[in-house]
Amino acid sequence: MRFFIQRDRLVQSVQDVMKAVTSRTTIPILTGIKVVATEDGVTLTGSDSDISIESFLPKEEDGNEIVEIHQTGGVVLQAKFFSEIVKKLPSDTVEIEVGNHFQTVIRSGQTEFNLNGLDHEEYPHLPQIIEENVFKIPTDLLKAMIRQTVFAVSTSETRPILTGVNWKIENGELSCIATDSHRLAMRKAPVEITDGVTYNVVIPGKSLNELSKILDDTQEPVEIVITENQILFKTKHLLFFSRLLEGSYPDTTRLIPTDGKTDIHLNTKEFLQAIDRASLLAREGKNNVVKLSTLENGMIEISSNSPEIGKVVEHVTSESIEGEELKISFSAKYMMDALKAIEGPEISIRFTGAMRPFIIRPIDNDSILQLILPVRTY
Amino acid sequence: MRFFIQRDRLVQSVQDVMKAVTSRTTIPILTGIKVVATEDGVTLTGSDSDISIESFLPKEEDGNEIVEIHQTGGVVLQAKFFSEIVKKLPSDTVEIEVGNHFQTVIRSGQTEFNLNGLDHEEYPHLPQIIEENVFKIPTDLLKAMIRQTVFAVSTSETRPILTGVNWKIENGELSCIATDSHRLAMRKAPVEITDGVTYNVVIPGKSLNELSKILDDTQEPVEIVITENQILFKTKHLLFFSRLLEGSYPDTTRLIPTDGKTDIHLNTKEFLQAIDRASLLAREGKNNVVKLSTLENGMIEISSNSPEIGKVVEHVTSESIEGEELKISFSAKYMMDALKAIEGPEISIRFTGAMRPFIIRPIDNDSILQLILPVRTY
């Protein structure tokens, strides 16, 4: 194998596939990045066997030469060194040449690295995916849907299925749901998909976090393919594979209360800042719990008390309070996570009593829902 | 005590004195910040008993009211909470009021914090310093002198005196020297001081690092006072006290070679980048060692070899090479530290053979000197 490549494009591709590489793997070759040169261009692959990322650098793009192939072939290079080296090379062009025993020479300007490579034929094969029922989501919408749900997955392995986000597609609508059984986040959006096709899968939260990092903020569509145990996200030059979690996701619809006894409308930012301040002292106590009480004249009070340190009382003027008076306690962290996930300047919180889960939504928008279970303190 | 204060000025002062506060102290009251209000303004103090920082907020500055004192007095507040709270307060003005048993109320907008405070009379007193022989250094020069020497102090407590920077003042010149016995950094500059006054003290490296963080990048003079066991740095509103290290600093003058056998002039940036790349593989080996060899035609070669990973060879075109041929090995980290400390686009390295310390200096500037001991590998 021997080719010349534009350094900046190589650096970007290496950074992308590095997102899948971990040093904590039981399969030594997976600490490397697979580099394969064909007549069409160069493909880089990184994998931790749960997530695999493939980046393709074509010979030419928009009339600019990106890669000049002199000899096809492949090699696996230690990801840690390869990624550090390419970032620091002095010239705009990089030459990579593989010799006997996968000895690889990287040349740029007056710099020459010799790295011990491994046989690319020994690198595990990526899942073979038949592209049926491909559907599309704009990149920025996909990133928003991930951001608004993935934070609520469970971090405990007690119920592994809850470490993933449940993706359901029905009637041309995708709904993403995550819960750690103390709170729940849901986001819906329409998708372009063949009539009658339905899916119900669970994607590891970690995979979605990594995917989100390598997606840019364009409106270009991401193509998505779901198989029995894999999901594939395709962008212009990237393939992102993730395994799916096995098992069935709990039915969460009955968790979500349909009635309501107290309805409060609040300015999102003011309320978030008040909760943030109240949590400064709450963090030291158990569970980071704050109390919310309705007062007269449309005011609410947020408070927290840590006997050793002190207490804090916040007053927030609501846009409106309807229904019964209320005193309720909840995790400040869960509330801040939920408020940060919600888009829009104003929110509605619907309570069904101090012991029942409550719902936070943006005003006039049913596509996002955040649910929190209260903490018993009163 | 009761006063109103501009939030932004309070936040800045709290951040400054926080630099001296550590949670790892054996004196519990030192985890707090002392707040004292007099008729003239408010003084904040933080200390870890090695370093103490005092920040004064005057009632008025440039015609703007900063503090409005309603009742004088004092309190000590938990630094961790106090600093987090002031940063997040909602209004531009903050009211602080101390009641019975040092219960302290912090009010801002619709927010009210109650913190358990401690008696400020129990807070340790700052060192009393008689201001004799005050000398002055512009702030930006002081920061440069610290930056160019402090990185070379020893991090090992085997010889505690080497964890400090030696400051010598003689004939109106300040020279700062740091060494960990493998390398040495020196910087000199003239200072305004009374004729005939001399000093020879050792300032803990940690103190200089913290001082550097709270100094801004102005040319305003910093006033410095040295006593038997303390040094005091005074800026417009800050007092920074540090204890001095006990014991005498080794005489380093005889370490610095006066002769030279090989003189190389190099572009600082090109050479630094070549060393940086060569160190990518060297880091994995012992000591992070790279080799430098002079070649023909004014070229030098930097190389490094880690059998398990690979090797790297860099060629750098020098501005000039004079004297004997040379092959020498040294720590890439020490070389990078030295090159980053040196100002100026071009450097001179003077070698006295492969086993002798060598000297790096900017061209035509005797005020900075970096010395490195080679590593025996040839």
PDB file of N, CA, C and O in Angstrom, chain A residues 78 80-81 84-85 88-90 110-116 276-278 280-281 283-284 299 306-317, chain B residues 78 80-81 84-85 88-90 110-116 276-278 280-281 283-284 299 306-317:
ATOM      1  N   GLN A  78      -1.486   1.383  15.408  1.00  0.00           N
ATOM      2  CA  GLN A  78      -1.855   1.743  16.776  1.00  0.00           C
ATOM      3  C   GLN A  78      -2.566   3.094  16.794  1.00  0.00           C
ATOM      4  O   GLN A  78      -1.977   4.129  16.473  1.00  0.00           O
ATOM      5  N   LYS A  80      -3.586   5.164  19.102  1.00  0.00           N
ATOM      6  CA  LYS A  80      -3.071   6.207  19.993  1.00  0.00           C
ATOM      7  C   LYS A  80      -1.929   6.980  19.330  1.00  0.00           C
ATOM      8  O   LYS A  80      -1.912   8.214  19.351  1.00  0.00           O
ATOM      9  N   PHE A  81      -0.974   6.259  18.733  1.00  0.00           N
ATOM     10  CA  PHE A  81       0.173   6.929  18.119  1.00  0.00           C
ATOM     11  C   PHE A  81      -0.196   7.541  16.771  1.00  0.00           C
ATOM     12  O   PHE A  81       0.164   8.668  16.473  1.00  0.00           O
ATOM     13  N   GLU A  84      -2.041  10.842  17.186  1.00  0.00           N
ATOM     14  CA  GLU A  84      -1.168  11.920  17.665  1.00  0.00           C
ATOM     15  C   GLU A  84      -0.211  12.378  16.559  1.00  0.00           C
ATOM     16  O   GLU A  84       0.050  13.567  16.401  1.00  0.00           O
ATOM     17  N   ILE A  85       0.320  11.395  15.828  1.00  0.00           N
ATOM     18  CA  ILE A  85       1.309  11.709  14.792  1.00  0.00           C
ATOM     19  C   ILE A  85       0.693  12.552  13.676  1.00  0.00           C
ATOM     20  O   ILE A  85       1.212  13.607  13.334  1.00  0.00           O
ATOM     21  N   LYS A  88       0.271  16.229  14.230  1.00  0.00           N
ATOM     22  CA  LYS A  88       1.457  17.083  14.384  1.00  0.00           C
ATOM     23  C   LYS A  88       2.377  17.086  13.164  1.00  0.00           C
ATOM     24  O   LYS A  88       3.457  17.678  13.220  1.00  0.00           O
ATOM     25  N   LEU A  89       1.977  16.456  12.073  1.00  0.00           N
ATOM     26  CA  LEU A  89       2.854  16.422  10.900  1.00  0.00           C
ATOM     27  C   LEU A  89       3.046  17.826  10.325  1.00  0.00           C
ATOM     28  O   LEU A  89       2.128  18.641  10.352  1.00  0.00           O
ATOM     29  N   PRO A  90       4.250  18.120   9.776  1.00  0.00           N
ATOM     30  CA  PRO A  90       4.570  19.508   9.410  1.00  0.00           C
ATOM     31  C   PRO A  90       3.999  19.964   8.068  1.00  0.00           C
ATOM     32  O   PRO A  90       3.785  21.156   7.882  1.00  0.00           O
ATOM     33  N   GLN A 110      10.098  17.126   6.322  1.00  0.00           N
ATOM     34  CA  GLN A 110      11.375  16.472   6.620  1.00  0.00           C
ATOM     35  C   GLN A 110      11.242  15.469   7.772  1.00  0.00           C
ATOM     36  O   GLN A 110      12.190  15.207   8.495  1.00  0.00           O
ATOM     37  N   THR A 111      10.000  14.967   7.957  1.00  0.00           N
ATOM     38  CA  THR A 111       9.705  14.061   9.063  1.00  0.00           C
ATOM     39  C   THR A 111       9.438  12.669   8.515  1.00  0.00           C
ATOM     40  O   THR A 111       8.746  12.530   7.510  1.00  0.00           O
ATOM     41  N   GLU A 112       9.974  11.650   9.182  1.00  0.00           N
ATOM     42  CA  GLU A 112       9.682  10.286   8.770  1.00  0.00           C
ATOM     43  C   GLU A 112       9.440   9.409   9.983  1.00  0.00           C
ATOM     44  O   GLU A 112      10.335   9.244  10.818  1.00  0.00           O
ATOM     45  N   PHE A 113       8.224   8.886  10.107  1.00  0.00           N
ATOM     46  CA  PHE A 113       7.890   7.936  11.168  1.00  0.00           C
ATOM     47  C   PHE A 113       7.882   6.524  10.596  1.00  0.00           C
ATOM     48  O   PHE A 113       7.389   6.304   9.488  1.00  0.00           O
ATOM     49  N   ASN A 114       8.412   5.572  11.367  1.00  0.00           N
ATOM     50  CA  ASN A 114       8.286   4.152  11.037  1.00  0.00           C
ATOM     51  C   ASN A 114       7.467   3.497  12.125  1.00  0.00           C
ATOM     52  O   ASN A 114       7.884   3.504  13.289  1.00  0.00           O
ATOM     53  N   LEU A 115       6.315   2.946  11.785  1.00  0.00           N
ATOM     54  CA  LEU A 115       5.475   2.324  12.810  1.00  0.00           C
ATOM     55  C   LEU A 115       5.329   0.835  12.526  1.00  0.00           C
ATOM     56  O   LEU A 115       5.220   0.420  11.373  1.00  0.00           O
ATOM     57  N   ASN A 116       5.305   0.047  13.596  1.00  0.00           N
ATOM     58  CA  ASN A 116       5.023  -1.378  13.452  1.00  0.00           C
ATOM     59  C   ASN A 116       3.523  -1.555  13.246  1.00  0.00           C
ATOM     60  O   ASN A 116       2.737  -1.256  14.134  1.00  0.00           O
ATOM     61  N   ASP A 276     -31.003  25.954  40.161  1.00  0.00           N
ATOM     62  CA  ASP A 276     -29.552  25.828  40.195  1.00  0.00           C
ATOM     63  C   ASP A 276     -29.001  26.390  41.505  1.00  0.00           C
ATOM     64  O   ASP A 276     -28.179  25.753  42.182  1.00  0.00           O
ATOM     65  N   ARG A 277     -29.460  27.582  41.908  1.00  0.00           N
ATOM     66  CA  ARG A 277     -28.979  28.178  43.163  1.00  0.00           C
ATOM     67  C   ARG A 277     -29.412  27.347  44.364  1.00  0.00           C
ATOM     68  O   ARG A 277     -28.630  27.093  45.273  1.00  0.00           O
ATOM     69  N   ALA A 278     -30.686  26.910  44.350  1.00  0.00           N
ATOM     70  CA  ALA A 278     -31.186  26.137  45.490  1.00  0.00           C
ATOM     71  C   ALA A 278     -30.394  24.845  45.640  1.00  0.00           C
ATOM     72  O   ALA A 278     -30.188  24.348  46.749  1.00  0.00           O
ATOM     73  N   LEU A 280     -27.280  24.432  45.189  1.00  0.00           N
ATOM     74  CA  LEU A 280     -25.908  24.632  45.684  1.00  0.00           C
ATOM     75  C   LEU A 280     -25.751  24.041  47.082  1.00  0.00           C
ATOM     76  O   LEU A 280     -24.740  23.424  47.391  1.00  0.00           O
ATOM     77  N   LEU A 281     -26.764  24.249  47.939  1.00  0.00           N
ATOM     78  CA  LEU A 281     -26.696  23.685  49.285  1.00  0.00           C
ATOM     79  C   LEU A 281     -27.250  22.262  49.302  1.00  0.00           C
ATOM     80  O   LEU A 281     -26.780  21.413  50.047  1.00  0.00           O
ATOM     81  N   ARG A 283     -26.937  19.898  47.202  1.00  0.00           N
ATOM     82  CA  ARG A 283     -25.952  18.911  46.773  1.00  0.00           C
ATOM     83  C   ARG A 283     -25.268  18.211  47.926  1.00  0.00           C
ATOM     84  O   ARG A 283     -24.894  17.059  47.829  1.00  0.00           O
ATOM     85  N   GLU A 284     -25.064  18.963  49.023  1.00  0.00           N
ATOM     86  CA  GLU A 284     -24.371  18.390  50.179  1.00  0.00           C
ATOM     87  C   GLU A 284     -25.265  17.403  50.921  1.00  0.00           C
ATOM     88  O   GLU A 284     -24.801  16.464  51.527  1.00  0.00           O
ATOM     89  N   MET A 299     -47.031  33.309  42.891  1.00  0.00           N
ATOM     90  CA  MET A 299     -45.623  33.104  43.220  1.00  0.00           C
ATOM     91  C   MET A 299     -45.381  31.639  43.582  1.00  0.00           C
ATOM     92  O   MET A 299     -46.266  30.969  44.124  1.00  0.00           O
ATOM     93  N   SER A 306     -29.799  22.545  54.448  1.00  0.00           N
ATOM     94  CA  SER A 306     -28.762  21.606  54.873  1.00  0.00           C
ATOM     95  C   SER A 306     -28.269  22.078  56.230  1.00  0.00           C
ATOM     96  O   SER A 306     -27.446  22.999  56.294  1.00  0.00           O
ATOM     97  N   PRO A 307     -28.782  21.496  57.335  1.00  0.00           N
ATOM     98  CA  PRO A 307     -28.555  22.072  58.667  1.00  0.00           C
ATOM     99  C   PRO A 307     -27.108  22.487  58.935  1.00  0.00           C
ATOM    100  O   PRO A 307     -26.869  23.534  59.526  1.00  0.00           O
ATOM    101  N   GLU A 308     -26.139  21.707  58.454  1.00  0.00           N
ATOM    102  CA  GLU A 308     -24.745  22.029  58.753  1.00  0.00           C
ATOM    103  C   GLU A 308     -24.264  23.300  58.045  1.00  0.00           C
ATOM    104  O   GLU A 308     -23.376  23.981  58.541  1.00  0.00           O
ATOM    105  N   ILE A 309     -24.829  23.562  56.871  1.00  0.00           N
ATOM    106  CA  ILE A 309     -24.306  24.670  56.065  1.00  0.00           C
ATOM    107  C   ILE A 309     -25.221  25.891  56.104  1.00  0.00           C
ATOM    108  O   ILE A 309     -24.771  27.006  56.290  1.00  0.00           O
ATOM    109  N   GLY A 310     -26.520  25.659  55.937  1.00  0.00           N
ATOM    110  CA  GLY A 310     -27.459  26.768  55.921  1.00  0.00           C
ATOM    111  C   GLY A 310     -28.667  26.429  55.078  1.00  0.00           C
ATOM    112  O   GLY A 310     -28.915  25.266  54.782  1.00  0.00           O
ATOM    113  N   LYS A 311     -29.430  27.464  54.703  1.00  0.00           N
ATOM    114  CA  LYS A 311     -30.608  27.210  53.878  1.00  0.00           C
ATOM    115  C   LYS A 311     -30.757  28.287  52.826  1.00  0.00           C
ATOM    116  O   LYS A 311     -30.106  29.330  52.895  1.00  0.00           O
ATOM    117  N   VAL A 312     -31.594  27.995  51.843  1.00  0.00           N
ATOM    118  CA  VAL A 312     -31.818  28.960  50.778  1.00  0.00           C
ATOM    119  C   VAL A 312     -33.301  28.980  50.433  1.00  0.00           C
ATOM    120  O   VAL A 312     -33.963  27.943  50.435  1.00  0.00           O
ATOM    121  N   VAL A 313     -33.826  30.186  50.166  1.00  0.00           N
ATOM    122  CA  VAL A 313     -35.213  30.351  49.749  1.00  0.00           C
ATOM    123  C   VAL A 313     -35.217  31.217  48.490  1.00  0.00           C
ATOM    124  O   VAL A 313     -34.623  32.295  48.470  1.00  0.00           O
ATOM    125  N   GLU A 314     -35.864  30.716  47.442  1.00  0.00           N
ATOM    126  CA  GLU A 314     -35.981  31.434  46.174  1.00  0.00           C
ATOM    127  C   GLU A 314     -37.445  31.710  45.901  1.00  0.00           C
ATOM    128  O   GLU A 314     -38.278  30.815  46.055  1.00  0.00           O
ATOM    129  N   HIS A 315     -37.763  32.921  45.461  1.00  0.00           N
ATOM    130  CA  HIS A 315     -39.119  33.206  44.994  1.00  0.00           C
ATOM    131  C   HIS A 315     -39.103  33.409  43.493  1.00  0.00           C
ATOM    132  O   HIS A 315     -38.237  34.110  42.976  1.00  0.00           O
ATOM    133  N   VAL A 316     -40.039  32.747  42.819  1.00  0.00           N
ATOM    134  CA  VAL A 316     -40.126  32.886  41.371  1.00  0.00           C
ATOM    135  C   VAL A 316     -41.552  33.302  41.034  1.00  0.00           C
ATOM    136  O   VAL A 316     -42.510  32.715  41.541  1.00  0.00           O
ATOM    137  N   THR A 317     -41.679  34.324  40.190  1.00  0.00           N
ATOM    138  CA  THR A 317     -43.004  34.759  39.744  1.00  0.00           C
ATOM    139  C   THR A 317     -43.402  33.899  38.545  1.00  0.00           C
ATOM    140  O   THR A 317     -42.688  33.860  37.554  1.00  0.00           O
TER     141      THR A 317
ATOM    142  N   GLN B  78     -17.889  29.605  54.752  1.00  0.00           N
ATOM    143  CA  GLN B  78     -17.358  28.456  54.016  1.00  0.00           C
ATOM    144  C   GLN B  78     -17.018  28.865  52.576  1.00  0.00           C
ATOM    145  O   GLN B  78     -17.909  29.207  51.793  1.00  0.00           O
ATOM    146  N   LYS B  80     -16.127  27.281  49.855  1.00  0.00           N
ATOM    147  CA  LYS B  80     -16.697  26.484  48.768  1.00  0.00           C
ATOM    148  C   LYS B  80     -18.105  26.957  48.419  1.00  0.00           C
ATOM    149  O   LYS B  80     -18.433  27.148  47.246  1.00  0.00           O
ATOM    150  N   PHE B  81     -18.957  27.155  49.460  1.00  0.00           N
ATOM    151  CA  PHE B  81     -20.331  27.562  49.194  1.00  0.00           C
ATOM    152  C   PHE B  81     -20.411  29.041  48.853  1.00  0.00           C
ATOM    153  O   PHE B  81     -21.104  29.445  47.919  1.00  0.00           O
ATOM    154  N   GLU B  84     -19.436  29.698  45.242  1.00  0.00           N
ATOM    155  CA  GLU B  84     -20.437  29.213  44.285  1.00  0.00           C
ATOM    156  C   GLU B  84     -21.683  30.098  44.303  1.00  0.00           C
ATOM    157  O   GLU B  84     -22.268  30.395  43.264  1.00  0.00           O
ATOM    158  N   ILE B  85     -22.080  30.489  45.503  1.00  0.00           N
ATOM    159  CA  ILE B  85     -23.314  31.275  45.655  1.00  0.00           C
ATOM    160  C   ILE B  85     -23.174  32.634  44.988  1.00  0.00           C
ATOM    161  O   ILE B  85     -24.005  33.022  44.168  1.00  0.00           O
ATOM    162  N   LYS B  88     -23.616  32.866  41.277  1.00  0.00           N
ATOM    163  CA  LYS B  88     -24.922  32.569  40.676  1.00  0.00           C
ATOM    164  C   LYS B  88     -26.043  33.489  41.141  1.00  0.00           C
ATOM    165  O   LYS B  88     -27.205  33.250  40.808  1.00  0.00           O
ATOM    166  N   LEU B  89     -25.721  34.527  41.907  1.00  0.00           N
ATOM    167  CA  LEU B  89     -26.784  35.406  42.405  1.00  0.00           C
ATOM    168  C   LEU B  89     -27.441  36.160  41.241  1.00  0.00           C
ATOM    169  O   LEU B  89     -26.790  36.512  40.270  1.00  0.00           O
ATOM    170  N   PRO B  90     -28.776  36.418  41.339  1.00  0.00           N
ATOM    171  CA  PRO B  90     -29.514  36.925  40.175  1.00  0.00           C
ATOM    172  C   PRO B  90     -29.370  38.430  39.934  1.00  0.00           C
ATOM    173  O   PRO B  90     -29.516  38.870  38.801  1.00  0.00           O
ATOM    174  N   GLN B 110     -34.766  38.023  44.302  1.00  0.00           N
ATOM    175  CA  GLN B 110     -35.736  37.281  45.123  1.00  0.00           C
ATOM    176  C   GLN B 110     -35.107  36.050  45.774  1.00  0.00           C
ATOM    177  O   GLN B 110     -35.778  35.068  46.060  1.00  0.00           O
ATOM    178  N   THR B 111     -33.783  36.112  45.954  1.00  0.00           N
ATOM    179  CA  THR B 111     -33.042  34.985  46.505  1.00  0.00           C
ATOM    180  C   THR B 111     -32.547  35.327  47.899  1.00  0.00           C
ATOM    181  O   THR B 111     -32.073  36.439  48.121  1.00  0.00           O
ATOM    182  N   GLU B 112     -32.638  34.379  48.810  1.00  0.00           N
ATOM    183  CA  GLU B 112     -32.100  34.608  50.151  1.00  0.00           C
ATOM    184  C   GLU B 112     -31.395  33.359  50.647  1.00  0.00           C
ATOM    185  O   GLU B 112     -32.012  32.317  50.799  1.00  0.00           O
ATOM    186  N   PHE B 113     -30.081  33.462  50.863  1.00  0.00           N
ATOM    187  CA  PHE B 113     -29.305  32.370  51.448  1.00  0.00           C
ATOM    188  C   PHE B 113     -29.051  32.666  52.920  1.00  0.00           C
ATOM    189  O   PHE B 113     -28.763  33.810  53.290  1.00  0.00           O
ATOM    190  N   ASN B 114     -29.160  31.643  53.761  1.00  0.00           N
ATOM    191  CA  ASN B 114     -28.751  31.741  55.164  1.00  0.00           C
ATOM    192  C   ASN B 114     -27.583  30.799  55.369  1.00  0.00           C
ATOM    193  O   ASN B 114     -27.733  29.587  55.188  1.00  0.00           O
ATOM    194  N   LEU B 115     -26.415  31.319  55.722  1.00  0.00           N
ATOM    195  CA  LEU B 115     -25.249  30.456  55.909  1.00  0.00           C
ATOM    196  C   LEU B 115     -24.787  30.506  57.358  1.00  0.00           C
ATOM    197  O   LEU B 115     -24.827  31.563  57.996  1.00  0.00           O
ATOM    198  N   ASN B 116     -24.339  29.358  57.852  1.00  0.00           N
ATOM    199  CA  ASN B 116     -23.738  29.315  59.182  1.00  0.00           C
ATOM    200  C   ASN B 116     -22.311  29.862  59.082  1.00  0.00           C
ATOM    201  O   ASN B 116     -21.468  29.263  58.435  1.00  0.00           O
ATOM    202  N   ASP B 276       8.799  17.969  19.522  1.00  0.00           N
ATOM    203  CA  ASP B 276       7.469  17.545  19.938  1.00  0.00           C
ATOM    204  C   ASP B 276       7.069  16.255  19.209  1.00  0.00           C
ATOM    205  O   ASP B 276       6.593  15.287  19.832  1.00  0.00           O
ATOM    206  N   ARG B 277       7.274  16.198  17.894  1.00  0.00           N
ATOM    207  CA  ARG B 277       6.928  14.987  17.142  1.00  0.00           C
ATOM    208  C   ARG B 277       7.810  13.805  17.560  1.00  0.00           C
ATOM    209  O   ARG B 277       7.321  12.693  17.754  1.00  0.00           O
ATOM    210  N   ALA B 278       9.107  14.077  17.708  1.00  0.00           N
ATOM    211  CA  ALA B 278      10.014  12.986  18.077  1.00  0.00           C
ATOM    212  C   ALA B 278       9.629  12.418  19.437  1.00  0.00           C
ATOM    213  O   ALA B 278       9.793  11.224  19.696  1.00  0.00           O
ATOM    214  N   LEU B 280       6.700  11.955  20.582  1.00  0.00           N
ATOM    215  CA  LEU B 280       5.459  11.169  20.564  1.00  0.00           C
ATOM    216  C   LEU B 280       5.746   9.699  20.838  1.00  0.00           C
ATOM    217  O   LEU B 280       5.013   9.031  21.557  1.00  0.00           O
ATOM    218  N   LEU B 281       6.830   9.185  20.234  1.00  0.00           N
ATOM    219  CA  LEU B 281       7.187   7.785  20.470  1.00  0.00           C
ATOM    220  C   LEU B 281       8.079   7.668  21.704  1.00  0.00           C
ATOM    221  O   LEU B 281       8.000   6.692  22.441  1.00  0.00           O
ATOM    222  N   ARG B 283       7.955   9.162  24.508  1.00  0.00           N
ATOM    223  CA  ARG B 283       7.188   9.151  25.752  1.00  0.00           C
ATOM    224  C   ARG B 283       6.966   7.757  26.303  1.00  0.00           C
ATOM    225  O   ARG B 283       6.888   7.553  27.493  1.00  0.00           O
ATOM    226  N   GLU B 284       6.803   6.789  25.372  1.00  0.00           N
ATOM    227  CA  GLU B 284       6.534   5.419  25.794  1.00  0.00           C
ATOM    228  C   GLU B 284       7.781   4.774  26.372  1.00  0.00           C
ATOM    229  O   GLU B 284       7.712   3.907  27.222  1.00  0.00           O
ATOM    230  N   MET B 299      22.580  20.775   8.590  1.00  0.00           N
ATOM    231  CA  MET B 299      21.358  20.072   8.997  1.00  0.00           C
ATOM    232  C   MET B 299      21.592  19.409  10.351  1.00  0.00           C
ATOM    233  O   MET B 299      22.710  19.000  10.676  1.00  0.00           O
ATOM    234  N   SER B 306      11.482   3.494  19.731  1.00  0.00           N
ATOM    235  CA  SER B 306      10.831   2.661  20.740  1.00  0.00           C
ATOM    236  C   SER B 306      10.537   1.327  20.072  1.00  0.00           C
ATOM    237  O   SER B 306       9.542   1.215  19.346  1.00  0.00           O
ATOM    238  N   PRO B 307      11.405   0.304  20.271  1.00  0.00           N
ATOM    239  CA  PRO B 307      11.316  -0.919  19.465  1.00  0.00           C
ATOM    240  C   PRO B 307       9.895  -1.470  19.306  1.00  0.00           C
ATOM    241  O   PRO B 307       9.524  -1.915  18.222  1.00  0.00           O
ATOM    242  N   GLU B 308       9.073  -1.392  20.369  1.00  0.00           N
ATOM    243  CA  GLU B 308       7.729  -1.973  20.274  1.00  0.00           C
ATOM    244  C   GLU B 308       6.806  -1.201  19.338  1.00  0.00           C
ATOM    245  O   GLU B 308       5.901  -1.771  18.744  1.00  0.00           O
ATOM    246  N   ILE B 309       7.024   0.103  19.233  1.00  0.00           N
ATOM    247  CA  ILE B 309       6.080   0.940  18.481  1.00  0.00           C
ATOM    248  C   ILE B 309       6.636   1.339  17.118  1.00  0.00           C
ATOM    249  O   ILE B 309       5.951   1.241  16.110  1.00  0.00           O
ATOM    250  N   GLY B 310       7.897   1.793  17.108  1.00  0.00           N
ATOM    251  CA  GLY B 310       8.488   2.246  15.856  1.00  0.00           C
ATOM    252  C   GLY B 310       9.541   3.302  16.124  1.00  0.00           C
ATOM    253  O   GLY B 310      10.007   3.456  17.237  1.00  0.00           O
ATOM    254  N   LYS B 311       9.900   4.035  15.075  1.00  0.00           N
ATOM    255  CA  LYS B 311      10.915   5.068  15.264  1.00  0.00           C
ATOM    256  C   LYS B 311      10.566   6.307  14.447  1.00  0.00           C
ATOM    257  O   LYS B 311       9.700   6.263  13.580  1.00  0.00           O
ATOM    258  N   VAL B 312      11.231   7.391  14.768  1.00  0.00           N
ATOM    259  CA  VAL B 312      10.978   8.634  14.061  1.00  0.00           C
ATOM    260  C   VAL B 312      12.306   9.339  13.814  1.00  0.00           C
ATOM    261  O   VAL B 312      13.197   9.323  14.667  1.00  0.00           O
ATOM    262  N   VAL B 313      12.434   9.933  12.613  1.00  0.00           N
ATOM    263  CA  VAL B 313      13.615  10.713  12.265  1.00  0.00           C
ATOM    264  C   VAL B 313      13.139  12.068  11.728  1.00  0.00           C
ATOM    265  O   VAL B 313      12.300  12.120  10.829  1.00  0.00           O
ATOM    266  N   GLU B 314      13.662  13.125  12.316  1.00  0.00           N
ATOM    267  CA  GLU B 314      13.322  14.488  11.903  1.00  0.00           C
ATOM    268  C   GLU B 314      14.577  15.170  11.395  1.00  0.00           C
ATOM    269  O   GLU B 314      15.628  15.082  12.038  1.00  0.00           O
ATOM    270  N   HIS B 315      14.463  15.891  10.293  1.00  0.00           N
ATOM    271  CA  HIS B 315      15.579  16.731   9.846  1.00  0.00           C
ATOM    272  C   HIS B 315      15.206  18.192  10.004  1.00  0.00           C
ATOM    273  O   HIS B 315      14.101  18.590   9.636  1.00  0.00           O
ATOM    274  N   VAL B 316      16.113  18.962  10.587  1.00  0.00           N
ATOM    275  CA  VAL B 316      15.866  20.385  10.770  1.00  0.00           C
ATOM    276  C   VAL B 316      17.038  21.140  10.154  1.00  0.00           C
ATOM    277  O   VAL B 316      18.198  20.796  10.394  1.00  0.00           O
ATOM    278  N   THR B 317      16.725  22.149   9.351  1.00  0.00           N
ATOM    279  CA  THR B 317      17.775  22.990   8.775  1.00  0.00           C
ATOM    280  C   THR B 317      18.122  24.075   9.791  1.00  0.00           C
ATOM    281  O   THR B 317      17.253  24.838  10.200  1.00  0.00           O
TER     282      THR B 317
END
